[in-house]
């Protein structure tokens, strides 16, 4: 196939074809990737969806405590396809979290957070935090009762900061309570953060193309077992997208209010808290952890830790055995318990804070953190046990190879240092 | 590298490099201050600092919620029974005599923002109960039960006349 003259012209000035070939069409991917590897692409798609629907919503939305609620009604009733824009955007937020949580669960299950993929894991952690911040600020914009009281409670969490807590809360809000100044800045930041997210995604992808995808076998494949992204995985991703869109559109068109709390159709009233406030489903586990601790500062610290602790995973998991859960029954069991525990926390977070629920919440919180705390010991013990029990040959070969690599690297460092010392 | 290009006194150069970085860093940090400060309440928000309330219309046993600095303030006209009960109780985990929480015992004036995470508590039989995480306050605004760490805050206020108070000025 000969190149189009325009492409030809560009290629002499900018590495367009080379880039597309190297990073996209002929980018090599392990041939055994399962559908669990679709979710990164899906996250990118949902990000784009949120940006596009958001930009068009922003053309009609008014970030003003007096006008915001009515401008949403205006979007819903009078703007052409305004209802579609809003439902795409509000359902898209839930879809984003669903996709990201599955993406993270995949990474945990297959142990892909370990060397050499730590930077991918940590950029992912920053992406999760930015996504949470974006969704939280976006949720205030409709200025309904849930919006208002959610923002009031969450900004108050910063009040737990020792000494300067009260000032920080007022600074965040720009007022003594969540008010006009707050909605205005939340709108600006809600608009801005997704572009920041795009930048972090770029770093995430550069890291990916450098260390390349892990795969469900946990073993590094031979070169010929890696195949081109296009057409094999472009089409696998598109098929996955089709399945995703069927589910997504079912919510958008048949149950658009599913993810919108009924109380949020009541305009914000700063003098009256609704009888039962609940966060959106994607914050429920963390909310349950917040409520499980009787002390306020303790609750805030526990909740922060419950999100941030993931960053420590590359160090908490000390096993040398590759492949995450594939060859590690104990790790697999812990993963299972962790997922069930999160489901339990989600349930508890949605219930009113009765004594019974508080106790269940405390047990679930204890299980949540003990999984992380047990991991360093369990992973070492499991490793010793599996070495005795025996592991597939390929796995042992890979561990030996890594040891070799390590030794060689250390040797090289030593020689470099020696040379430097000699020079001095 | 030719000979005269060689650094003669590398330590001196290190120092200059570090000093430049420190001064430059401090300058950059100082330049951020206006940005940080601009997010604090603007002067018009600050000027809403006081509110006058006519309390003559609140009969015994009744309560009224008004907005001060955008915050809900509960004003309760307490009965003799209630005053006596509050005098006898020391409060909960943040004990404080009722006498220290009022100017005139029949008038309780408190900020209606839960000291836990800022929800507005609802009236209950014994005082207030917070819908968010179940904190309970008595008729002096003292915390009895639940996650809230402190008693409901007292706004600065004074009686202008017997029937009028000004909130925000002590
Ligand atoms: C990371 C991607 C994003 C997420 C997770 C997100 C999330 C949300 C959420 C949860 C809401 C409240 C929905 C409701 O209850 O109606 C919202 C509202 C809004 N967002 Fe976003 N958003 C994202 C990107 C954007 C972008 C890029 C823009 C603009 C350029 C934007 C503009 C708006 C506007 C104008 C509203 C108010 C209208 C409404 O509530 O439907 N969003 N967003
Ligand atoms: S905000 Fe009142 S109990 Fe949490």
XYZ file of C-alpha atoms and ligand atoms in Angstrom:
641
model
C 0.000 0.000 0.000
C 1.505 3.272 -1.013
C 1.284 6.215 1.305
C -1.059 9.100 0.678
C 0.924 12.174 -0.448
C -0.303 14.182 2.515
C 0.869 11.481 4.946
C 4.115 11.363 2.984
C 4.499 15.135 3.489
C 3.772 14.895 7.201
C 6.093 11.935 7.711
C 9.027 13.964 6.434
C 8.361 16.475 9.216
C 6.745 14.505 12.034
C 7.041 10.774 12.860
C 3.344 10.147 12.275
C 3.356 6.766 10.520
C 6.245 5.502 12.604
C 4.456 6.450 15.803
C 1.159 4.863 14.793
C 2.954 1.714 13.718
C 5.171 1.443 16.742
C 2.692 2.413 19.460
C -0.618 1.324 17.960
C -1.066 -0.949 14.978
C 2.043 -3.065 15.399
C 2.466 -2.607 19.145
C 3.064 -6.105 20.495
C 0.695 -7.568 23.034
C 0.659 -11.002 24.742
C -1.684 -13.188 22.738
C -3.393 -14.672 25.785
C -4.884 -11.480 27.265
C -8.391 -12.168 28.560
C -11.392 -9.845 28.652
C -10.189 -8.553 32.034
C -7.613 -6.627 29.982
C -10.399 -4.649 28.218
C -11.096 -2.317 31.080
C -8.226 0.105 30.563
C -9.497 0.840 27.076
C -13.039 1.152 28.447
C -11.839 3.639 31.081
C -10.340 5.744 28.286
C -13.614 5.583 26.401
C -15.652 6.681 29.416
C -13.211 9.537 30.079
C -13.821 10.771 26.544
C -17.578 10.348 26.986
C -17.525 12.416 30.190
C -15.468 15.162 28.586
C -17.701 15.393 25.516
C -21.014 15.266 27.401
C -19.571 17.602 30.065
C -18.433 20.261 27.600
C -21.887 20.358 26.019
C -23.622 20.446 29.428
C -21.370 23.325 30.441
C -22.779 25.395 27.567
C -26.134 25.499 29.370
C -25.210 25.079 33.005
C -24.887 28.031 35.448
C -22.504 27.649 38.404
C -24.384 29.928 40.792
C -26.138 28.983 44.023
C -29.284 30.793 42.864
C -29.318 29.542 39.288
C -27.712 26.094 39.267
C -30.728 23.968 40.201
C -32.973 25.689 37.676
C -30.343 25.491 34.962
C -30.328 21.699 35.345
C -34.124 21.687 35.027
C -33.694 23.895 31.959
C -31.223 21.379 30.506
C -33.644 18.532 31.224
C -36.756 20.191 29.813
C -35.844 22.817 27.267
C -32.417 22.168 25.790
C -32.543 19.907 22.730
C -31.378 16.468 23.886
C -30.397 18.085 27.181
C -31.886 15.100 29.018
C -29.593 12.837 27.007
C -26.500 14.892 27.783
C -27.280 14.889 31.478
C -28.155 11.206 31.720
C -25.081 10.228 29.714
C -22.989 12.299 32.092
C -24.592 11.192 35.375
C -24.658 7.510 34.326
C -21.150 7.919 32.894
C -19.797 8.827 36.330
C -21.059 5.521 37.753
C -19.798 3.616 34.733
C -16.386 5.224 35.162
C -16.077 3.931 38.717
C -17.397 0.477 37.797
C -14.802 0.200 35.037
C -11.960 1.550 37.180
C -12.786 -0.744 40.108
C -12.784 -3.791 37.812
C -9.534 -2.566 36.255
C -7.973 -2.328 39.730
C -9.346 -5.712 40.800
C -7.769 -7.257 37.692
C -4.433 -5.699 38.612
C -4.650 -6.963 42.191
C -5.754 -10.450 41.181
C -2.954 -10.943 38.665
C -0.358 -9.129 40.759
C 0.408 -6.675 37.941
C 1.237 -3.951 40.484
C 4.595 -5.592 41.181
C 7.977 -4.835 39.645
C 8.470 -3.550 37.028
C 4.943 -2.034 36.958
C 5.013 0.068 40.148
C 4.854 3.372 38.257
C 1.800 2.141 36.397
C 0.189 1.215 39.699
C 1.013 4.564 41.286
C -0.127 6.646 38.329
C -3.275 4.544 38.551
C -3.597 5.476 42.203
C -3.310 9.177 41.325
C -5.911 8.662 38.597
C -8.270 7.082 41.136
C -7.845 10.022 43.523
C -8.379 12.567 40.729
C -11.441 10.679 39.547
C -12.866 10.698 43.067
C -12.227 14.437 43.395
C -13.778 15.121 39.991
C -16.894 13.077 40.715
C -17.280 14.597 44.171
C -17.103 18.158 42.816
C -19.398 17.314 39.906
C -21.985 15.950 42.293
C -22.370 19.366 43.933
C -23.221 21.062 40.639
C -26.935 20.106 40.381
C -27.339 21.867 43.805
C -29.921 19.414 45.111
C -30.240 18.380 48.750
C -27.914 15.364 48.397
C -25.413 17.439 46.438
C -25.374 20.093 49.099
C -25.140 17.886 52.154
C -22.637 15.546 50.550
C -20.366 18.516 49.888
C -20.986 19.900 53.376
C -19.998 16.622 55.044
C -16.982 15.897 52.859
C -15.500 19.401 53.105
C -15.994 19.117 56.866
C -13.734 16.052 56.885
C -10.828 18.461 56.427
C -11.878 20.023 59.728
C -10.269 17.015 61.391
C -6.845 18.445 60.486
C -5.218 19.327 63.796
C -5.055 23.041 64.721
C -5.804 24.611 61.308
C -8.789 22.354 60.507
C -11.447 25.043 60.814
C -9.536 27.479 58.606
C -8.923 24.828 55.963
C -12.644 24.096 55.703
C -13.510 27.787 55.274
C -10.700 28.151 52.736
C -11.964 25.180 50.717
C -15.507 26.530 50.679
C -14.688 30.211 50.334
C -17.527 30.790 52.777
C -18.571 29.681 56.248
C -20.859 27.078 54.729
C -21.033 25.494 51.290
C -22.297 28.412 49.235
C -22.041 30.408 46.058
C -18.247 30.637 46.213
C -18.092 26.857 46.646
C -20.248 25.896 43.674
C -18.345 28.319 41.439
C -14.917 26.904 42.286
C -16.152 23.323 42.209
C -17.441 23.916 38.696
C -14.120 25.328 37.524
C -12.146 22.491 39.097
C -14.641 19.903 37.879
C -14.066 21.233 34.360
C -10.296 21.356 34.786
C -9.530 18.039 36.509
C -10.512 15.766 33.593
C -7.808 17.407 31.489
C -5.325 16.828 34.265
C -6.531 13.219 34.222
C -5.778 13.053 30.485
C -2.201 14.100 31.250
C -1.776 11.421 33.920
C -3.293 8.845 31.561
C -0.544 9.771 29.113
C 2.133 9.011 31.708
C 0.284 5.765 32.549
C 0.417 4.767 28.872
C 4.051 5.717 28.323
C 4.889 3.494 31.298
C 2.722 0.717 29.824
C 4.464 0.799 26.466
C 7.815 0.715 28.230
C 7.175 -2.229 30.585
C 4.436 -3.799 28.407
C 1.347 -5.718 29.440
C 1.420 -8.503 31.953
C -0.714 -11.493 31.041
C -2.966 -13.998 32.793
C -0.295 -16.734 32.823
C 1.989 -14.549 34.918
C 4.952 -15.765 32.874
C 6.791 -13.570 30.384
C 5.934 -14.899 26.965
C 8.445 -15.639 24.225
C 8.663 -12.958 21.537
C 6.630 -14.951 19.021
C 3.789 -15.284 21.501
C 3.212 -11.542 21.371
C 0.953 -10.367 18.567
C 0.014 -7.019 17.023
C -2.521 -4.845 18.769
C -4.232 -4.383 15.416
C -6.350 -6.175 14.353
C -6.357 -8.690 17.197
C -6.884 -6.535 20.248
C -8.421 -3.511 18.566
C -11.306 -5.792 17.701
C -11.369 -7.515 21.052
C -11.570 -4.045 22.639
C -14.320 -2.976 20.243
C -16.327 -6.105 20.989
C -15.964 -5.388 24.707
C -17.053 -1.817 24.057
C -20.186 -3.149 22.356
C -21.083 -5.227 25.418
C -20.344 -2.277 27.702
C -22.518 0.066 25.632
C -25.480 -2.320 25.739
C -25.407 -2.284 29.545
C -24.633 1.428 29.722
C -27.406 2.419 27.299
C -29.877 0.195 29.138
C -29.364 2.433 32.175
C -29.300 5.707 30.206
C -32.507 5.003 28.288
C -34.545 2.707 30.540
C -33.528 3.638 34.068
C -31.791 7.010 33.919
C -32.705 7.883 37.510
C -31.199 4.686 38.871
C -28.027 6.473 39.990
C -29.691 9.760 41.014
C -30.939 9.999 44.608
C -34.587 11.156 44.727
C -33.619 13.748 47.373
C -31.422 15.422 44.794
C -34.520 16.631 42.977
C -35.173 18.946 45.933
C -33.229 22.223 45.756
C -30.441 22.593 48.326
C -31.572 23.943 51.692
C -28.684 25.018 53.952
C -30.946 24.999 57.021
C -32.329 21.456 56.690
C -30.426 18.175 56.328
C -32.396 15.341 54.669
C -33.268 12.499 57.078
C -30.939 9.957 55.500
C -27.912 11.095 53.559
C -26.000 8.559 51.501
C -23.067 9.065 49.184
C -23.074 7.681 45.650
C -22.543 3.915 45.538
C -18.884 4.235 44.558
C -17.985 5.961 47.829
C -20.001 3.649 50.102
C -17.169 1.312 51.258
C -15.019 4.264 52.301
C -17.984 5.981 53.934
C -18.673 2.806 55.935
C -15.056 2.846 57.147
C -15.403 6.503 58.151
C -18.462 5.702 60.231
C -16.964 2.576 61.781
C -14.470 4.578 63.864
C -16.081 6.324 66.843
C -13.506 9.120 66.973
C -13.751 11.794 64.266
C -10.056 12.246 63.502
C -9.614 8.475 63.661
C -12.444 7.988 61.183
C -10.984 10.470 58.720
C -7.526 8.920 59.011
C -8.935 5.410 58.517
C -10.916 6.493 55.468
C -7.905 8.229 53.912
C -5.753 5.190 54.615
C -8.328 2.853 53.109
C -7.802 4.543 49.736
C -4.091 5.309 50.026
C -3.025 1.891 51.313
C -3.190 0.502 47.774
C -0.058 2.493 46.946
C 1.903 0.294 49.368
C 0.928 -2.945 47.594
C 4.210 -3.357 45.681
C 5.975 -3.464 49.065
C 3.345 -5.354 51.049
C 3.399 -8.287 48.664
C 6.838 -9.783 49.244
C 6.408 -13.014 47.311
C 8.788 -13.614 44.400
C 6.336 -15.926 42.693
C 4.979 -14.240 39.547
C 1.426 -14.202 38.282
C -0.483 -12.925 41.295
C -3.251 -15.382 42.083
C -2.430 -17.811 39.285
C 0.025 -19.948 41.262
C -0.775 -18.687 44.758
C -3.818 -20.259 46.456
C -3.396 -18.237 49.643
C -3.165 -14.920 47.823
C -6.179 -15.925 45.742
C -8.161 -16.665 48.897
C -7.188 -13.320 50.421
C -8.257 -11.564 47.227
C -11.632 -13.316 47.421
C -12.148 -12.330 51.059
C -11.187 -8.739 50.220
C -13.714 -8.461 47.392
C -16.504 -9.916 49.548
C -15.539 -7.598 52.378
C -15.833 -4.578 50.084
C -19.291 -5.775 49.068
C -20.222 -5.958 52.753
C -18.823 -2.459 53.410
C -20.828 -1.144 50.445
C -23.986 -2.582 51.969
C -23.232 -1.196 55.440
C -22.405 2.241 54.021
C -25.866 2.483 52.478
C -27.723 1.663 55.731
C -28.683 4.108 58.471
C -26.164 4.068 61.339
C -27.915 1.696 63.765
C -25.932 -0.036 66.530
C -26.102 -3.325 64.673
C -24.809 -1.790 61.430
C -22.005 -0.047 63.292
C -20.798 -3.384 64.657
C -20.934 -5.074 61.252
C -19.111 -2.035 59.840
C -16.379 -2.364 62.436
C -15.868 -6.046 61.701
C -15.724 -5.393 57.954
C -13.283 -2.509 58.488
C -11.037 -4.751 60.573
C -11.061 -7.399 57.844
C -10.299 -4.730 55.217
C -7.155 -3.514 56.933
C -6.007 -6.914 58.181
C -5.816 -8.156 54.590
C -3.169 -5.507 53.918
C -1.378 -6.012 57.224
C -1.235 -9.793 56.887
C 0.044 -9.695 53.329
C 3.783 -9.198 54.063
C 3.878 -12.252 56.355
C 1.421 -14.363 54.384
C 3.185 -13.762 51.076
C 6.547 -14.861 52.522
C 5.052 -17.912 54.249
C 3.160 -18.871 51.118
C 6.296 -18.498 49.021
C 8.251 -20.875 51.275
C 5.376 -23.360 51.250
C 5.018 -23.253 47.472
C 8.754 -23.762 46.934
C 8.497 -26.939 48.991
C 5.274 -28.064 47.302
C 6.678 -27.378 43.862
C 5.846 -24.885 41.125
C 5.618 -25.241 37.348
C 8.993 -25.237 35.635
C 8.330 -21.974 33.769
C 7.627 -20.195 37.013
C 10.838 -21.414 38.602
C 12.754 -20.426 35.479
C 11.312 -16.935 35.670
C 12.213 -16.516 39.335
C 15.770 -17.674 38.573
C 15.956 -15.250 35.668
C 14.857 -12.354 37.854
C 17.448 -13.303 40.442
C 20.034 -13.352 37.653
C 18.929 -9.952 36.414
C 19.152 -8.599 39.908
C 22.628 -9.982 40.416
C 23.793 -8.575 37.098
C 22.348 -5.161 37.867
C 24.035 -5.090 41.246
C 27.313 -6.195 39.688
C 27.060 -3.386 37.127
C 26.325 -0.797 39.815
C 29.299 -2.006 41.835
C 31.631 -1.680 38.862
C 30.306 1.767 38.027
C 30.916 2.920 41.585
C 34.399 1.488 41.531
C 35.214 3.310 38.326
C 33.923 6.553 39.771
C 36.021 6.114 42.873
C 39.106 5.459 40.760
C 38.514 8.649 38.788
C 38.316 10.680 41.931
C 36.634 19.060 28.361
C 39.608 21.400 28.041
C 41.693 22.185 31.091
C 40.513 25.688 31.818
C 36.900 24.475 31.612
C 37.437 22.281 34.650
C 35.701 23.378 37.772
C 38.319 24.827 40.068
C 36.291 24.852 43.204
C 33.413 22.395 42.835
C 32.190 22.955 46.380
C 31.730 26.644 45.775
C 29.733 25.906 42.661
C 27.587 23.389 44.564
C 26.803 26.029 47.110
C 25.819 28.572 44.483
C 23.598 26.022 42.792
C 21.830 25.109 46.011
C 21.428 28.722 47.104
C 19.881 29.605 43.746
C 17.458 26.700 44.056
C 16.436 27.724 47.578
C 15.892 31.390 46.711
C 14.086 30.491 43.505
C 11.914 27.975 45.349
C 11.026 30.493 48.034
C 10.119 33.025 45.336
C 7.900 30.523 43.552
C 6.197 29.610 46.830
C 5.606 33.285 47.654
C 4.111 33.808 44.200
C 1.538 31.114 45.011
C 0.288 32.969 48.068
C -2.137 35.307 46.253
C -3.650 32.246 44.555
C -4.143 30.440 47.859
C -5.421 33.564 49.579
C -7.925 34.325 46.815
C -9.783 31.161 47.790
C -10.583 32.478 51.274
C -13.957 34.179 51.871
C -14.149 37.499 50.012
C -14.882 40.706 51.910
C -18.586 40.728 51.019
C -18.927 37.244 52.468
C -17.074 38.361 55.584
C -19.307 41.425 55.927
C -22.377 39.256 56.455
C -20.918 38.723 59.910
C -23.820 39.919 62.094
C -27.558 39.234 62.108
C -30.267 40.876 64.217
C -33.142 38.714 65.383
C -36.437 39.700 66.942
C -37.062 36.994 69.543
C -40.284 38.461 70.949
C -42.341 36.239 68.667
C -40.923 32.982 70.040
C -43.198 31.787 72.813
C -42.125 29.533 75.694
C -41.160 26.031 74.606
C -40.752 27.073 70.991
C -37.690 27.320 68.811
C -36.670 29.164 65.702
C -33.903 28.604 63.172
C -32.290 31.633 61.580
C -29.312 32.030 59.259
C -26.137 33.731 60.472
C -23.198 33.834 58.067
C -25.269 31.303 56.136
C -25.129 28.970 59.116
C -28.283 27.807 60.884
C -28.594 29.173 64.435
C -31.137 27.616 66.800
C -32.866 29.990 69.199
C -34.878 28.176 71.858
C -37.174 29.753 74.441
C -36.765 27.202 77.229
C -39.361 26.424 79.911
C -38.572 26.359 83.646
C -38.639 22.539 83.639
C -36.167 22.398 80.832
C -33.846 24.915 82.476
C -33.924 22.932 85.713
C -33.217 19.638 83.912
C -30.280 21.203 82.097
C -28.890 22.667 85.302
C -28.951 19.268 86.959
C -27.170 17.477 84.114
C -23.409 17.904 83.632
C -23.595 17.077 79.911
C -21.963 14.157 78.128
C -18.447 13.602 76.850
C -17.734 17.334 76.649
C -19.109 18.366 80.059
C -19.956 22.027 80.621
C -22.440 23.585 83.064
C -25.569 24.910 81.387
C -24.947 28.275 83.036
C -21.819 28.793 80.932
C -23.734 28.190 77.728
C -26.388 30.886 78.023
C -26.614 34.586 78.761
C -30.216 34.352 80.008
C -31.204 30.803 81.001
C -34.553 30.976 79.179
C -32.815 31.701 75.882
C -30.537 29.107 74.323
C -28.700 30.349 71.228
C -26.502 27.762 69.465
C -25.063 27.107 66.037
C -27.116 24.300 64.506
C -24.191 22.531 62.875
C -23.274 19.102 64.136
C -19.687 19.180 65.383
C -19.107 15.838 63.699
C -19.386 16.512 59.973
C -21.644 19.516 59.750
C -25.180 18.240 59.213
C -28.061 20.167 60.770
C -29.511 18.201 63.710
C -33.287 17.792 63.935
C -35.409 18.543 67.018
C -36.011 15.449 69.145
C -37.878 14.859 72.386
C -34.765 15.476 74.484
C -32.978 18.059 72.367
C -31.533 17.369 68.921
C -30.496 14.332 67.000
C -28.317 14.417 63.918
C -29.687 12.569 60.878
C -26.256 11.862 59.456
C -24.506 9.620 61.955
C -26.821 9.726 64.934
C -25.184 12.208 67.320
C -27.560 13.326 70.089
C -27.545 16.681 71.860
C -29.482 17.850 74.923
C -31.438 21.075 75.341
C -28.246 22.893 76.174
C -26.694 21.726 72.886
C -24.317 19.424 74.725
C -23.227 16.209 73.062
C -24.671 13.138 74.797
C -24.093 10.281 72.387
C -22.635 9.556 68.952
C -19.527 10.419 66.956
C -19.615 14.213 67.410
C -16.636 15.259 69.535
C -17.867 18.590 70.934
C -20.963 20.416 72.140
C -22.834 22.536 69.617
C -20.953 25.784 69.176
C -22.138 29.013 70.809
C -22.185 32.011 68.478
C -21.098 35.340 69.937
C -24.282 37.323 70.610
C -25.736 39.994 72.867
C -29.130 41.298 73.902
C -29.865 44.659 72.296
C -33.203 44.871 74.100
C -35.136 42.188 75.958
C -36.717 41.153 72.683
C -33.873 41.552 70.297
C -30.476 39.896 69.990
C -27.608 40.560 67.646
C -25.623 37.508 66.592
C -21.996 37.867 65.551
C -21.123 40.555 68.112
C -20.313 39.600 71.670
C -13.586 12.535 34.796
C -14.693 12.733 34.219
C -15.958 13.264 34.865
C -16.714 12.724 35.899
C -16.428 11.445 36.672
C -17.849 13.613 36.105
C -18.862 13.420 37.069
C -19.967 14.239 37.256
C -21.063 13.994 38.167
C -21.171 12.803 39.143
C -21.983 14.997 38.019
C -23.360 15.133 38.711
C -24.387 14.464 37.806
C -25.830 14.661 38.198
O -26.221 14.224 39.300
O -26.558 15.206 37.380
C -21.445 15.912 37.045
C -22.075 17.076 36.630
C -21.561 17.983 35.697
N -20.364 17.870 34.990
Fe -19.081 16.295 35.099
N -17.763 14.674 35.223
C -16.613 14.503 34.451
C -16.161 15.354 33.448
C -16.725 16.615 33.130
C -16.187 17.565 32.181
C -14.895 17.379 31.389
C -17.049 18.653 32.156
C -16.979 19.946 31.370
C -16.065 20.264 30.546
C -18.128 18.378 33.072
C -19.202 19.230 33.305
C -20.260 18.970 34.164
C -21.415 19.817 34.333
C -21.700 21.152 33.595
C -22.238 19.195 35.301
C -23.602 19.703 35.847
C -24.716 19.108 35.040
C -25.280 17.855 35.657
O -25.301 17.732 36.881
O -25.713 17.004 34.886
N -17.904 17.129 33.643
N -20.215 15.427 36.585
S -22.679 15.005 61.048
Fe -23.894 14.803 62.760
S -23.423 12.851 63.443
Fe -22.114 13.072 61.731
